[in-house]
Short mmCIF file of C-alpha atoms in Angstrom, two decimals:
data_model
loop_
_atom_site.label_atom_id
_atom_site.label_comp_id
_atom_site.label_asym_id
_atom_site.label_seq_id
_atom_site.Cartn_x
_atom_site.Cartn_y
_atom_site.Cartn_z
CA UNK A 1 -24.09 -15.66 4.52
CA UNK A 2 -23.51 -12.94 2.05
CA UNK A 3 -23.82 -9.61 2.69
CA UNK A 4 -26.76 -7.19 1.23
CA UNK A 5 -25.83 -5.65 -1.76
CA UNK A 6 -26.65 -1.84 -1.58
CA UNK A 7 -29.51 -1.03 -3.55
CA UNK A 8 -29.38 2.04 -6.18
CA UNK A 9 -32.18 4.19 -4.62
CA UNK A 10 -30.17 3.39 -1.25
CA UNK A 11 -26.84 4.73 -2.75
CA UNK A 12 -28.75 7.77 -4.21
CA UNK A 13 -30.28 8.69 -1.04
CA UNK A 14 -26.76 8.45 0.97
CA UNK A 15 -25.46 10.56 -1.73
CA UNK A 16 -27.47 12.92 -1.38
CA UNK A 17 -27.41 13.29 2.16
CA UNK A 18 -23.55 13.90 2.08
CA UNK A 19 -23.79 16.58 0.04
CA UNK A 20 -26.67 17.98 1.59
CA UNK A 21 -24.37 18.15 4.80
CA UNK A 22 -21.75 19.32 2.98
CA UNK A 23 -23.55 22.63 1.81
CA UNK A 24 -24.70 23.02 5.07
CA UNK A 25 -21.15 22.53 6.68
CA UNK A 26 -19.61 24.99 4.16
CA UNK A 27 -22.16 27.79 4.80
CA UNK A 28 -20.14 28.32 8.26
CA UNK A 29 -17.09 26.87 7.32
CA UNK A 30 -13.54 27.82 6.44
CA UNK A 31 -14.66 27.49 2.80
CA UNK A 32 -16.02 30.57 3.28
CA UNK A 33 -14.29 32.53 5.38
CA UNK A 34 -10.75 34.02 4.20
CA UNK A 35 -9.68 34.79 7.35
CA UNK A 36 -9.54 30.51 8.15
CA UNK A 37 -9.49 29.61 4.68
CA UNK A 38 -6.44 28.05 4.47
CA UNK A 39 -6.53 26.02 8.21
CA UNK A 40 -6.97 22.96 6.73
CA UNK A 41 -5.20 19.80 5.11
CA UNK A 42 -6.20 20.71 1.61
CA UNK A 43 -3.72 23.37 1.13
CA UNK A 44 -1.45 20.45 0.62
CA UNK A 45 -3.16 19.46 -2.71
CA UNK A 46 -1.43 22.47 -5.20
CA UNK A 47 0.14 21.60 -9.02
CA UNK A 48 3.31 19.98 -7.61
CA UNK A 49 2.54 18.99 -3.27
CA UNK A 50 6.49 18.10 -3.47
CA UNK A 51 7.41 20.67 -4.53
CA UNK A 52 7.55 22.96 -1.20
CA UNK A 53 9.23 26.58 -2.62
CA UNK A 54 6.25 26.40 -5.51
CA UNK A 55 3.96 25.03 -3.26
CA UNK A 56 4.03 27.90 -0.48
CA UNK A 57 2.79 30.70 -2.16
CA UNK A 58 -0.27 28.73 -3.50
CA UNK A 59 -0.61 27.84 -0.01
CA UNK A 60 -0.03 31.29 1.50
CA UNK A 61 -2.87 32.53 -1.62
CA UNK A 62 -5.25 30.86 0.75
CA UNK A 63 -4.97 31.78 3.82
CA UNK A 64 -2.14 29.62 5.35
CA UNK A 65 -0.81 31.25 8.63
CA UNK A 66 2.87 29.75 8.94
CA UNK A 67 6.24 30.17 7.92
CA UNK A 68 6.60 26.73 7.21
CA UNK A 69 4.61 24.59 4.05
CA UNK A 70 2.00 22.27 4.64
CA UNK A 71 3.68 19.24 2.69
CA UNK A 72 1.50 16.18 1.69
CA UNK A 73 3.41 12.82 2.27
CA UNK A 74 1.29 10.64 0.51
CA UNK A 75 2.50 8.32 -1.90
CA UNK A 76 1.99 9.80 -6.04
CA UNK A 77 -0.43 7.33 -7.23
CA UNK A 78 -2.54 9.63 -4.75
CA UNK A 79 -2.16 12.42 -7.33
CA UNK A 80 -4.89 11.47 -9.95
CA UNK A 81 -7.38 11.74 -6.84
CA UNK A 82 -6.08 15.15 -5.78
CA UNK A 83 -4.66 16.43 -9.15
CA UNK A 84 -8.45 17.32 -10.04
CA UNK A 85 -9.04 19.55 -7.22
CA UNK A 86 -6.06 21.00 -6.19
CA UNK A 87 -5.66 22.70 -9.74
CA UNK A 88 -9.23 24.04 -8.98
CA UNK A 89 -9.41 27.17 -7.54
CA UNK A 90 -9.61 26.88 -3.52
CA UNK A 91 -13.26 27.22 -2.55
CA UNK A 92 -14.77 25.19 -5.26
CA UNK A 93 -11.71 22.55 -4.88
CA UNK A 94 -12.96 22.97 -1.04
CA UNK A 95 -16.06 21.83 -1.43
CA UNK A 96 -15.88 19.65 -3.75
CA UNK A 97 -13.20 17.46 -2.17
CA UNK A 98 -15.84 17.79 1.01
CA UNK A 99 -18.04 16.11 -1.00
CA UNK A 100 -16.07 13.57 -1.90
CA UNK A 101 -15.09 12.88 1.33
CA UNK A 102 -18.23 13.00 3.00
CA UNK A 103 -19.82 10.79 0.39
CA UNK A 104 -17.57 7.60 0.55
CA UNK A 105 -18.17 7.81 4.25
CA UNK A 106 -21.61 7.68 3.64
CA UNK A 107 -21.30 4.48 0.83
CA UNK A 108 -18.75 2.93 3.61
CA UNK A 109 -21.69 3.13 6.71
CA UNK A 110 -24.27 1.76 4.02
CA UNK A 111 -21.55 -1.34 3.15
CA UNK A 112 -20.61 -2.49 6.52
CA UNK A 113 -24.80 -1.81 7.60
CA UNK A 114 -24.96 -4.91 4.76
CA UNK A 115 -22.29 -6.80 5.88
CA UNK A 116 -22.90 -6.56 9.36
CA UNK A 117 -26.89 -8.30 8.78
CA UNK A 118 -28.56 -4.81 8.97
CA UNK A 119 -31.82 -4.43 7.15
CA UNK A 120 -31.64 -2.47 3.73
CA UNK A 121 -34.33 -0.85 4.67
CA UNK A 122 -32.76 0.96 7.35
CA UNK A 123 -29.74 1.85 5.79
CA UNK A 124 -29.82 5.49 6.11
CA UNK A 125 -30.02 5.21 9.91
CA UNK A 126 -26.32 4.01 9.17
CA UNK A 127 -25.38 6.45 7.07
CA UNK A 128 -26.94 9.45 9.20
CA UNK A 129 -24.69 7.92 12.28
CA UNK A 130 -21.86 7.95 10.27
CA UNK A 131 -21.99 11.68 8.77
CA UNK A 132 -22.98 12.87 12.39
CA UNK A 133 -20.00 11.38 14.26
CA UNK A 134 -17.79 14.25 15.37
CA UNK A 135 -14.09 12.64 13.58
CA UNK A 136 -16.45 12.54 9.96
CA UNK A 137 -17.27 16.81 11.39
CA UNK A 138 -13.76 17.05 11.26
CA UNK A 139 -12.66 15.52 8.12
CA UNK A 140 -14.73 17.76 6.67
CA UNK A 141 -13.60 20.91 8.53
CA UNK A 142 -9.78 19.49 7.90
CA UNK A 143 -9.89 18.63 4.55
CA UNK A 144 -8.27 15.25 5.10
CA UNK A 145 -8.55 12.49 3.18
CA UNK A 146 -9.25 9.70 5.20
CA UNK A 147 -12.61 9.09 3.83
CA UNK A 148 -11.70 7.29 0.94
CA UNK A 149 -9.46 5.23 3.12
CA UNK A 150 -12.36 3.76 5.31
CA UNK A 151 -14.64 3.31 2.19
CA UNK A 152 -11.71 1.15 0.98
CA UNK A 153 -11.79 -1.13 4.03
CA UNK A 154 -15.73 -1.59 4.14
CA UNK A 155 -15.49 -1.75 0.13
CA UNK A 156 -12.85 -4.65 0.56
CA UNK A 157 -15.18 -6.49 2.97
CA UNK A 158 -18.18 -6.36 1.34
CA UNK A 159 -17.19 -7.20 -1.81
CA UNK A 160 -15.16 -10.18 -0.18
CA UNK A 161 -18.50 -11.29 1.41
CA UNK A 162 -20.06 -11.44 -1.50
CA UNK A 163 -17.56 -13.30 -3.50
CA UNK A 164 -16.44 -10.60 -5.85
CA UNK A 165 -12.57 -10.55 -5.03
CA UNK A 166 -11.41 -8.48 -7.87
CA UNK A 167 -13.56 -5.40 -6.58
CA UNK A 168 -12.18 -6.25 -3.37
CA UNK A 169 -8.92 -5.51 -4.54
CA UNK A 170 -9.82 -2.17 -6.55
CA UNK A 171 -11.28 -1.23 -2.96
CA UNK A 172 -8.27 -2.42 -1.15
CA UNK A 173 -6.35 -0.43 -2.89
CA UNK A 174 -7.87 3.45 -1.62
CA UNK A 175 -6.15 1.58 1.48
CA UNK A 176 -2.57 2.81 0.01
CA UNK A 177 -3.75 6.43 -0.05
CA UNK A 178 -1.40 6.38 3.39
CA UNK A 179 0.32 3.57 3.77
CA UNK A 180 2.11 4.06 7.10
CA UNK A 181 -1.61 3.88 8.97
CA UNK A 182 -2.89 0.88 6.95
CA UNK A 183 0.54 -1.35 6.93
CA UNK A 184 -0.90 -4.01 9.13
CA UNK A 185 -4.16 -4.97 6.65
CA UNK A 186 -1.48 -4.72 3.62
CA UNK A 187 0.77 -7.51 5.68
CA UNK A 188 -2.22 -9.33 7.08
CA UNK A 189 -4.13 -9.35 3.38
CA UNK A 190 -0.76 -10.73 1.73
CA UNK A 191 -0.80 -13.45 3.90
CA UNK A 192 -4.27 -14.24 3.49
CA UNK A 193 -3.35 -14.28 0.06
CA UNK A 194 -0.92 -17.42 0.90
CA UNK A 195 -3.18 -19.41 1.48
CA UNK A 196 -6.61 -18.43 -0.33
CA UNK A 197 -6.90 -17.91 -4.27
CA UNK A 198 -9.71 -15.57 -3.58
CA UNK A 199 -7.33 -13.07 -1.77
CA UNK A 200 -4.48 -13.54 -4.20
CA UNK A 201 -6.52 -12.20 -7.01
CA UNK A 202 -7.57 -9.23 -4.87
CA UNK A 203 -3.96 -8.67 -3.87
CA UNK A 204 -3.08 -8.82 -7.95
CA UNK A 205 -6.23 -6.60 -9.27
CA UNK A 206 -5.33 -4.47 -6.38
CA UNK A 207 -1.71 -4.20 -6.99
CA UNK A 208 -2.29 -3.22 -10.80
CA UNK A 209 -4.63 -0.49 -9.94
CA UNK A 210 -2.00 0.93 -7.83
CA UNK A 211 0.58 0.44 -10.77
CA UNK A 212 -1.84 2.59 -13.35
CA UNK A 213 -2.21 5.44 -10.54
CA UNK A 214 1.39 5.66 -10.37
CA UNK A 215 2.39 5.57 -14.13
CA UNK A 216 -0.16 8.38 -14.28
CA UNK A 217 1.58 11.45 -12.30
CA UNK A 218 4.40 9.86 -14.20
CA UNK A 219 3.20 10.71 -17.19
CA UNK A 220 2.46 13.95 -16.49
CA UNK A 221 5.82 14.91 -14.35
CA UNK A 222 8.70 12.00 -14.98
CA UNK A 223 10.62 13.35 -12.05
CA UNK A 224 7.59 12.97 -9.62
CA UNK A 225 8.96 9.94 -7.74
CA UNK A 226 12.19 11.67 -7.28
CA UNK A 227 11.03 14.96 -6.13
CA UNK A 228 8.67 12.62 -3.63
CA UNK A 229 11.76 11.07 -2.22
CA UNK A 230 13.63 14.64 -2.51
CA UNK A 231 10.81 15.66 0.05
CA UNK A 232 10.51 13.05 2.36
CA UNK A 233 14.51 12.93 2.73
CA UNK A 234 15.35 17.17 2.40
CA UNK A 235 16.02 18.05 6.31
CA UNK A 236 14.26 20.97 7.65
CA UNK A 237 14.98 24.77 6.07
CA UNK A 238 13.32 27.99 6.62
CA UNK A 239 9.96 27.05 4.70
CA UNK A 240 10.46 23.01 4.79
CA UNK A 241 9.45 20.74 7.74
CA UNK A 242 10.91 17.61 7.32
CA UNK A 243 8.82 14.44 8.27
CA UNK A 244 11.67 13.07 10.59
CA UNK A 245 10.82 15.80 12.49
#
């Protein structure tokens, strides 16, 4: 049985629900307030996130309270979905990375309501479920960017329910975004893809969506994938925690 496709007034109304609790969340949130501003994830999202001397004044600009940076670890073909925002300055990058985030956890309630036999019709009592549990409270009040990770996963089921394999790989691959929490769905999927043709062309359309978001911070910094491995291997200084730690 396939699974109900999500209807366009349906994906409209979860839209707009996200970002309906995201104004409301930001009205008492850090967003706000420049006292808390910068207690949050998204400080890690600045011009160059490898780049930790550059990076800690942009971070300290917002209200971040330690000595040490906040470094972001992910992978760069993350960039192009953080370039946007973190050039933006900090309250409207903020908010609009909230809404982001709170808005692919809203598609990805509405996705598995389908594939899991729930009726359309009561989709939104999905997506309201979703957007009130407390971890999707603190996404938002984090700034993390996990959202996009579990829209990938329902994305790559639904669209693998209903027989469309190459979306399922363009939605498998927001499952990259950190690859250290997902490795066991990339091992299991490449197995899969052993065996079933299906799977193999998600794996491939998949895989080249990943290659274009890496050639892309490429593009605009050569030396990216260096300074990333600079990062992740530079031991711990004054303003640097490194991730072995």
């Amino acid at each position: 049985m396939t699974a109900d496709i999500p209807t366009r007034r349906g994906v409209l109304l979860a839209t707009a629900a996200a970002v309906a609790l995201v104004l409301a969340a930001a009205a008492c949130g850090p967003v706000l307030d420049p006292g808390t501003a910068g207690h949050t994830d998204f400080v890690q999202y600045g011009e160059n996130p490898y780049d930790w001397h550059a990076l800690l004044p942009l971070q300290r600009d917002a209200g971040w309270p330690e000595k040490r940076v906040q470094m972001m670890w992910n992978p760069p073909w993350v960039l192009p979905l953080t370039l946007s925002v973190g050039l933006a300055p900090y309250p409207a990058g903020f908010l609009g990375w909230s809404a982001a985030q709170l808005a692919a956890v809203a598609a990805a309630c509405w996705l598995l309501w389908g594939v899991y036999g729930g009726p359309a019709r009561y989709g939104w009592v999905a997506v309201l479920l979703g957007l009130a549990f407390a971890p999707t409270i603190f996404l938002l009040r984090l700034g993390q960017i996990s959202g996009f990770q579990l829209l990938g996963l329902a994305g790559f089921l639904a669209a693998m329910r209903a027989n469309r394999p190459a979306l399922a790989g363009a939605a498998a691959a927001l499952t990259a975004i950190k690859p250290h929490l997902l490795l066991p769905f990339a091992v299991l999927l490449l197995l899969d893809a052993t065996a079933f043709r299906a799977t193999r062309r998600a794996v491939m359309v998949g895989g080249l969506l990943l290659a274009v978001a890496a050639a892309v911070p490429t593009l605009w910094n050569p030396d990216v994938w260096g300074q990333y491995v600079a990062a992740t291997r530079a031991p711990t200084d004054a303003v640097h925690r490194s991730p072995h730690d």
